[in-house]
Each structure stands twice: as structure tokens, then as C-alpha cells.
Coordinates of N, CA, C and O in Angstrom, one line a residue:
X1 N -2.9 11.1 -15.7 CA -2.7 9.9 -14.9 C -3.1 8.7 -15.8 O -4.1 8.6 -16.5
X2 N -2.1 7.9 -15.7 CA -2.3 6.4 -16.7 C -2.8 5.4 -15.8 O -2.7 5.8 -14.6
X3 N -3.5 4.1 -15.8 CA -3.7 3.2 -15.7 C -2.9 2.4 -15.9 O -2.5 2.5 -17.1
X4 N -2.3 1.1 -15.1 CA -1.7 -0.1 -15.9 C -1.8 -1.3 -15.1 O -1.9 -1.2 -13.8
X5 N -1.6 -2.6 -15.6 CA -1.8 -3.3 -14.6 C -0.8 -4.7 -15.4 O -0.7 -5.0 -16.6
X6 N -0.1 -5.4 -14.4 CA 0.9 -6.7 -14.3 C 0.1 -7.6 -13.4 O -0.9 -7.5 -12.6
X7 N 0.8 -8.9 -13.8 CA 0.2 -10.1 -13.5 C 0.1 -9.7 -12.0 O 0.8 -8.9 -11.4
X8 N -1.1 -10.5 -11.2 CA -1.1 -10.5 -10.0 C -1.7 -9.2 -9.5 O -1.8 -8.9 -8.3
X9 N -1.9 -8.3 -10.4 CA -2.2 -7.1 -9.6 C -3.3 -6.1 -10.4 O -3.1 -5.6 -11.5
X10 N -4.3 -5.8 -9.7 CA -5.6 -5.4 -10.5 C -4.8 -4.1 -10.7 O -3.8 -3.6 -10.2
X11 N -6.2 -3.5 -12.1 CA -5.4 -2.2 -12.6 C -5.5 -0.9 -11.5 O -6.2 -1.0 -10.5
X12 N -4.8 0.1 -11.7 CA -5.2 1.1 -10.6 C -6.6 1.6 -10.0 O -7.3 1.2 -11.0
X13 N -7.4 2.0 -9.3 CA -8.5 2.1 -9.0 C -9.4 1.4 -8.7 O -10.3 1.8 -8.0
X14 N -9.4 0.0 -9.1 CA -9.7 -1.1 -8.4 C -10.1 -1.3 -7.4 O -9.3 -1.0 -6.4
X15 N -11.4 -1.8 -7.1 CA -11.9 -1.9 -5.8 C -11.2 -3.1 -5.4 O -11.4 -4.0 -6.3
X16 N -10.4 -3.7 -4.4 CA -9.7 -5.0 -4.1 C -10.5 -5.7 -2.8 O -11.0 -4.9 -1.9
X17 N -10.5 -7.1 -2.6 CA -11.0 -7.6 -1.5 C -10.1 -7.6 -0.6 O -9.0 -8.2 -0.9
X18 N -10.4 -6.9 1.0 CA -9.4 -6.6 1.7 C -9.1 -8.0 2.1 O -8.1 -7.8 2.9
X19 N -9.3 -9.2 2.2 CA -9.5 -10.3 2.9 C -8.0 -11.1 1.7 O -7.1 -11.7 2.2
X20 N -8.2 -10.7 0.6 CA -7.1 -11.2 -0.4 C -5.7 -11.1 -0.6 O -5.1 -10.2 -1.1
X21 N -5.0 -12.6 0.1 CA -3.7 -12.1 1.0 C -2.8 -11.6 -0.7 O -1.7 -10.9 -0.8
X22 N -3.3 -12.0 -1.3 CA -2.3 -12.1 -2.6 C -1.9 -10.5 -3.3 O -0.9 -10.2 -3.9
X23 N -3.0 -9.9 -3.0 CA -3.0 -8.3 -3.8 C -2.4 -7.7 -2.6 O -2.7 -7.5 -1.5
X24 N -1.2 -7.4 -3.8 CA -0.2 -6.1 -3.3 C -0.3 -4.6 -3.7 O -0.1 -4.4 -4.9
X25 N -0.6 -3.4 -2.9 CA -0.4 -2.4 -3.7 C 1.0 -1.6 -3.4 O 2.0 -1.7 -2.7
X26 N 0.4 -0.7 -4.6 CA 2.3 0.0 -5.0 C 2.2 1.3 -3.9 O 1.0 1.4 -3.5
X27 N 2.8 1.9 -3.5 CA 3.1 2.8 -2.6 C 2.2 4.2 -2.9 O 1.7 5.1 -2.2
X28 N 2.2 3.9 -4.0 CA 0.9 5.6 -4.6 C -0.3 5.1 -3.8 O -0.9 5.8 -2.9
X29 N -0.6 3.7 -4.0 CA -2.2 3.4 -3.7 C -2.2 3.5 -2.3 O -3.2 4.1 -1.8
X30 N -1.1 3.0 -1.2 CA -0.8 3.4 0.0 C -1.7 4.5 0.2 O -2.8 4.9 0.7
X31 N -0.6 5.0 -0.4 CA -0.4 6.8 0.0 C -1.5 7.5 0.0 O -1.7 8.5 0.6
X32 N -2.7 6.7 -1.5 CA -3.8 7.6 -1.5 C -5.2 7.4 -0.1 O -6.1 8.2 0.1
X33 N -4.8 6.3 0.5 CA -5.7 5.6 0.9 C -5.4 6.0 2.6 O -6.2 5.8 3.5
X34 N -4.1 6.8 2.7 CA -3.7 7.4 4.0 C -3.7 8.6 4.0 O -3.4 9.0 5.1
X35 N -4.0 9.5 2.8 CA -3.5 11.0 2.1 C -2.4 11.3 3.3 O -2.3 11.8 4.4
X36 N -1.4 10.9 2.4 CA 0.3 11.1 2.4 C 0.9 10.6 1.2 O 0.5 10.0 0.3
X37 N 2.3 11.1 1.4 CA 2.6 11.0 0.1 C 3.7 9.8 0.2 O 4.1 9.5 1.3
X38 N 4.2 9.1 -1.4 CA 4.5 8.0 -1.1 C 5.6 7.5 -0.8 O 6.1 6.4 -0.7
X39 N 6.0 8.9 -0.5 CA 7.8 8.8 0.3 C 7.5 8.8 1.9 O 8.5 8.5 2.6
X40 N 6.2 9.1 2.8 CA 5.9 8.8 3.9 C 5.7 7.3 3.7 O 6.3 6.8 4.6
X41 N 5.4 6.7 3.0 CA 5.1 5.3 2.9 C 6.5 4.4 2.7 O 6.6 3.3 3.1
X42 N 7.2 4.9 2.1 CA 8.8 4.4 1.9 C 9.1 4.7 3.3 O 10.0 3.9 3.6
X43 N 8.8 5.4 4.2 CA 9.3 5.7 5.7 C 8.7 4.6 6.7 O 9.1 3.7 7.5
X44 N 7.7 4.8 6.3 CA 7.3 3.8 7.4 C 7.6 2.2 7.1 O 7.6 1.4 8.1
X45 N 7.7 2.0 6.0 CA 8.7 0.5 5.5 C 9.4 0.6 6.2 O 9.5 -0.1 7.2
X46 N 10.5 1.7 5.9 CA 11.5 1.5 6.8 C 11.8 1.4 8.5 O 12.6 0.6 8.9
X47 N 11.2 2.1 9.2 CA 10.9 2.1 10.3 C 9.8 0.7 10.8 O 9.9 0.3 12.0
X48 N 9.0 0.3 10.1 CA 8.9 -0.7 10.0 C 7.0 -1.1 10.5 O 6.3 -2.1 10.8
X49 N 6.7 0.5 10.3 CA 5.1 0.8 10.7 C 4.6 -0.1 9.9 O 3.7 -0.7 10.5
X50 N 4.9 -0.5 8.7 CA 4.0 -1.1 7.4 C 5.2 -2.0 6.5 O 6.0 -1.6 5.6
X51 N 5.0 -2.9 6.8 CA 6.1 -4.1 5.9 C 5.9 -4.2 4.7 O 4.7 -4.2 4.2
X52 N 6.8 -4.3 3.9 CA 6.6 -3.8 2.6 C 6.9 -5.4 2.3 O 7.4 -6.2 3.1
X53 N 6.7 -5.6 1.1 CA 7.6 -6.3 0.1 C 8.8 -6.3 -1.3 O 8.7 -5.3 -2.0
X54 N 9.3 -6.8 -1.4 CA 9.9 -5.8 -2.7 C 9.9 -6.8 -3.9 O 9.7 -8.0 -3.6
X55 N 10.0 -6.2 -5.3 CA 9.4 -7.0 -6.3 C 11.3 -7.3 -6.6 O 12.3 -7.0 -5.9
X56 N 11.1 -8.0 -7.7 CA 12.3 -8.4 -8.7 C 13.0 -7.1 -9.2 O 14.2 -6.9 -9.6
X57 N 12.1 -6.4 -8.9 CA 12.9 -4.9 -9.8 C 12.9 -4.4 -8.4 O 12.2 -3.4 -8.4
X58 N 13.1 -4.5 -7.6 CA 13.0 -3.5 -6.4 C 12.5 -2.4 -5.5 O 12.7 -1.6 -4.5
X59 N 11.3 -2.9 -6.6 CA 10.3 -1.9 -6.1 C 9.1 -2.3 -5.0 O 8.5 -3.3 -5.0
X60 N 8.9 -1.1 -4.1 CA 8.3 -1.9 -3.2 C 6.4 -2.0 -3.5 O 5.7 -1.4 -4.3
X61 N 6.1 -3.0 -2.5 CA 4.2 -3.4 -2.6 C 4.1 -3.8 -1.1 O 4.9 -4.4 -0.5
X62 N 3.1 -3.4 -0.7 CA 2.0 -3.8 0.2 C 1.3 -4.5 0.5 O 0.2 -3.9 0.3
X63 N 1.1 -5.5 1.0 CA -0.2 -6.4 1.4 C -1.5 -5.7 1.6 O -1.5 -4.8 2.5
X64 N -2.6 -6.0 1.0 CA -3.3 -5.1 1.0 C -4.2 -5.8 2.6 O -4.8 -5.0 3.3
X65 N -4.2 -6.9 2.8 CA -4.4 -6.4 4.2 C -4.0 -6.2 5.4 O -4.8 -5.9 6.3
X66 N -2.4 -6.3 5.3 CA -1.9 -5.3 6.4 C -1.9 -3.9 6.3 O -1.5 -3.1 7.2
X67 N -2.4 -3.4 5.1 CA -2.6 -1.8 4.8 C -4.1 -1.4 5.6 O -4.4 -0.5 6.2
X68 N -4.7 -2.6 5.1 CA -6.1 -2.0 5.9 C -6.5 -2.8 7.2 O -7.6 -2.4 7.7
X69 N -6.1 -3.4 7.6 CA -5.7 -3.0 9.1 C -5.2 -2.2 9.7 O -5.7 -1.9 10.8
X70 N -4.1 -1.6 9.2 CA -3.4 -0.1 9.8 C -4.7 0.7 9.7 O -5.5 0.9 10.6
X71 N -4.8 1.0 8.7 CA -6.3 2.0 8.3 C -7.0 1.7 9.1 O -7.1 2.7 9.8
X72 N -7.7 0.8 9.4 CA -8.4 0.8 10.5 C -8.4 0.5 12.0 O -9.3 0.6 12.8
X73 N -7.2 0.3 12.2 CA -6.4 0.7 13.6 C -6.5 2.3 13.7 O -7.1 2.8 14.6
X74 N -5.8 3.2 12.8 CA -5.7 4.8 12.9 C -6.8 5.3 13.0 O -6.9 6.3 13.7
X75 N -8.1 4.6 12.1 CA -9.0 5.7 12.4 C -9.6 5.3 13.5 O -10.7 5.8 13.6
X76 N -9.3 4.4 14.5 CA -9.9 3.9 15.4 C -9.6 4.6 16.5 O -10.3 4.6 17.5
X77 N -7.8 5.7 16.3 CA -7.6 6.0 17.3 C -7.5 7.5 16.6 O -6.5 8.3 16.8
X78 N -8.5 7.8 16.0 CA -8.9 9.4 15.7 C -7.7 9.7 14.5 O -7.6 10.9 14.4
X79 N -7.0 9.2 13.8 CA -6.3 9.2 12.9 C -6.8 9.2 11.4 O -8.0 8.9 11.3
X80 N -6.0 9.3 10.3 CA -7.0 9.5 8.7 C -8.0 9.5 8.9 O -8.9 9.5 8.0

């Protein structure tokens, strides 16, 4: 596993401040943070559980705090 990191976005593993509207994560970090994988996370974009954003290249990111509000909506209702 590599590490890497682009403007605007701490490197992988990064502890992030959930409060920080600006930090996006990539669909792996999703995915690790819900243990699912990150084609469940491409699903729920689409369906529209978790709004994504998409970059210049088309790839999608996360608001990291609409990610952890879900997170803690689910475990609220006995979920992850």
C-alpha cells in the first residue's frame, strides 16, 4: 500500500478534523471507515445515500463531514 497526497488533501491515514468542510476523501477512505468496499460507496453516490463530488478527472470525493455524520447516524441505529 502507497501513500500519496494532492493539494487540498491530507496524505492517506491522516487523522482529519471532522468539522473541516474543505477535506474530501477518496472512496477507499469511505469505504475503510464503513468496512465496505469502494464500489458500495460508488452505490450509494449513486442512489444518493452519500453525495459525492467529482474531481476534474472524474473521480469521485467525499465531504468528510457528510461522511461522518452518516457514520454516526448508522451507529446510532445499531449499524457499523
Amino acid at each position: 500500500c502507497f501513500s500519496y497526497a494532492y493539494e487540498g488533501h491530507p496524505p492517506m491515514g491522516t487523522v482529519v478534523d471532522r468539522a473541516d468542510l474543505a477535506v474530501l476523501l477518496t472512496p477507499r477512505e469511505v469505504a475503510a471507515l464503513f468496512d465496505v468496499t469502494p464500489k458500495t460507496i460508488a452505490r450509494w453516490d449513486e442512489a444518493g445515500i452519500l453525495r459525492g463530488e467529482r474531481t476534474q478527472g472524474g473521480h469521485r470525493r467525499f465531504p468528510a463531514p457528510a461522511v461522518y455524520e452518516l457514520h454516526a447516524f448508522l451507529e446510532g441505529v445499531g449499524e457499523p
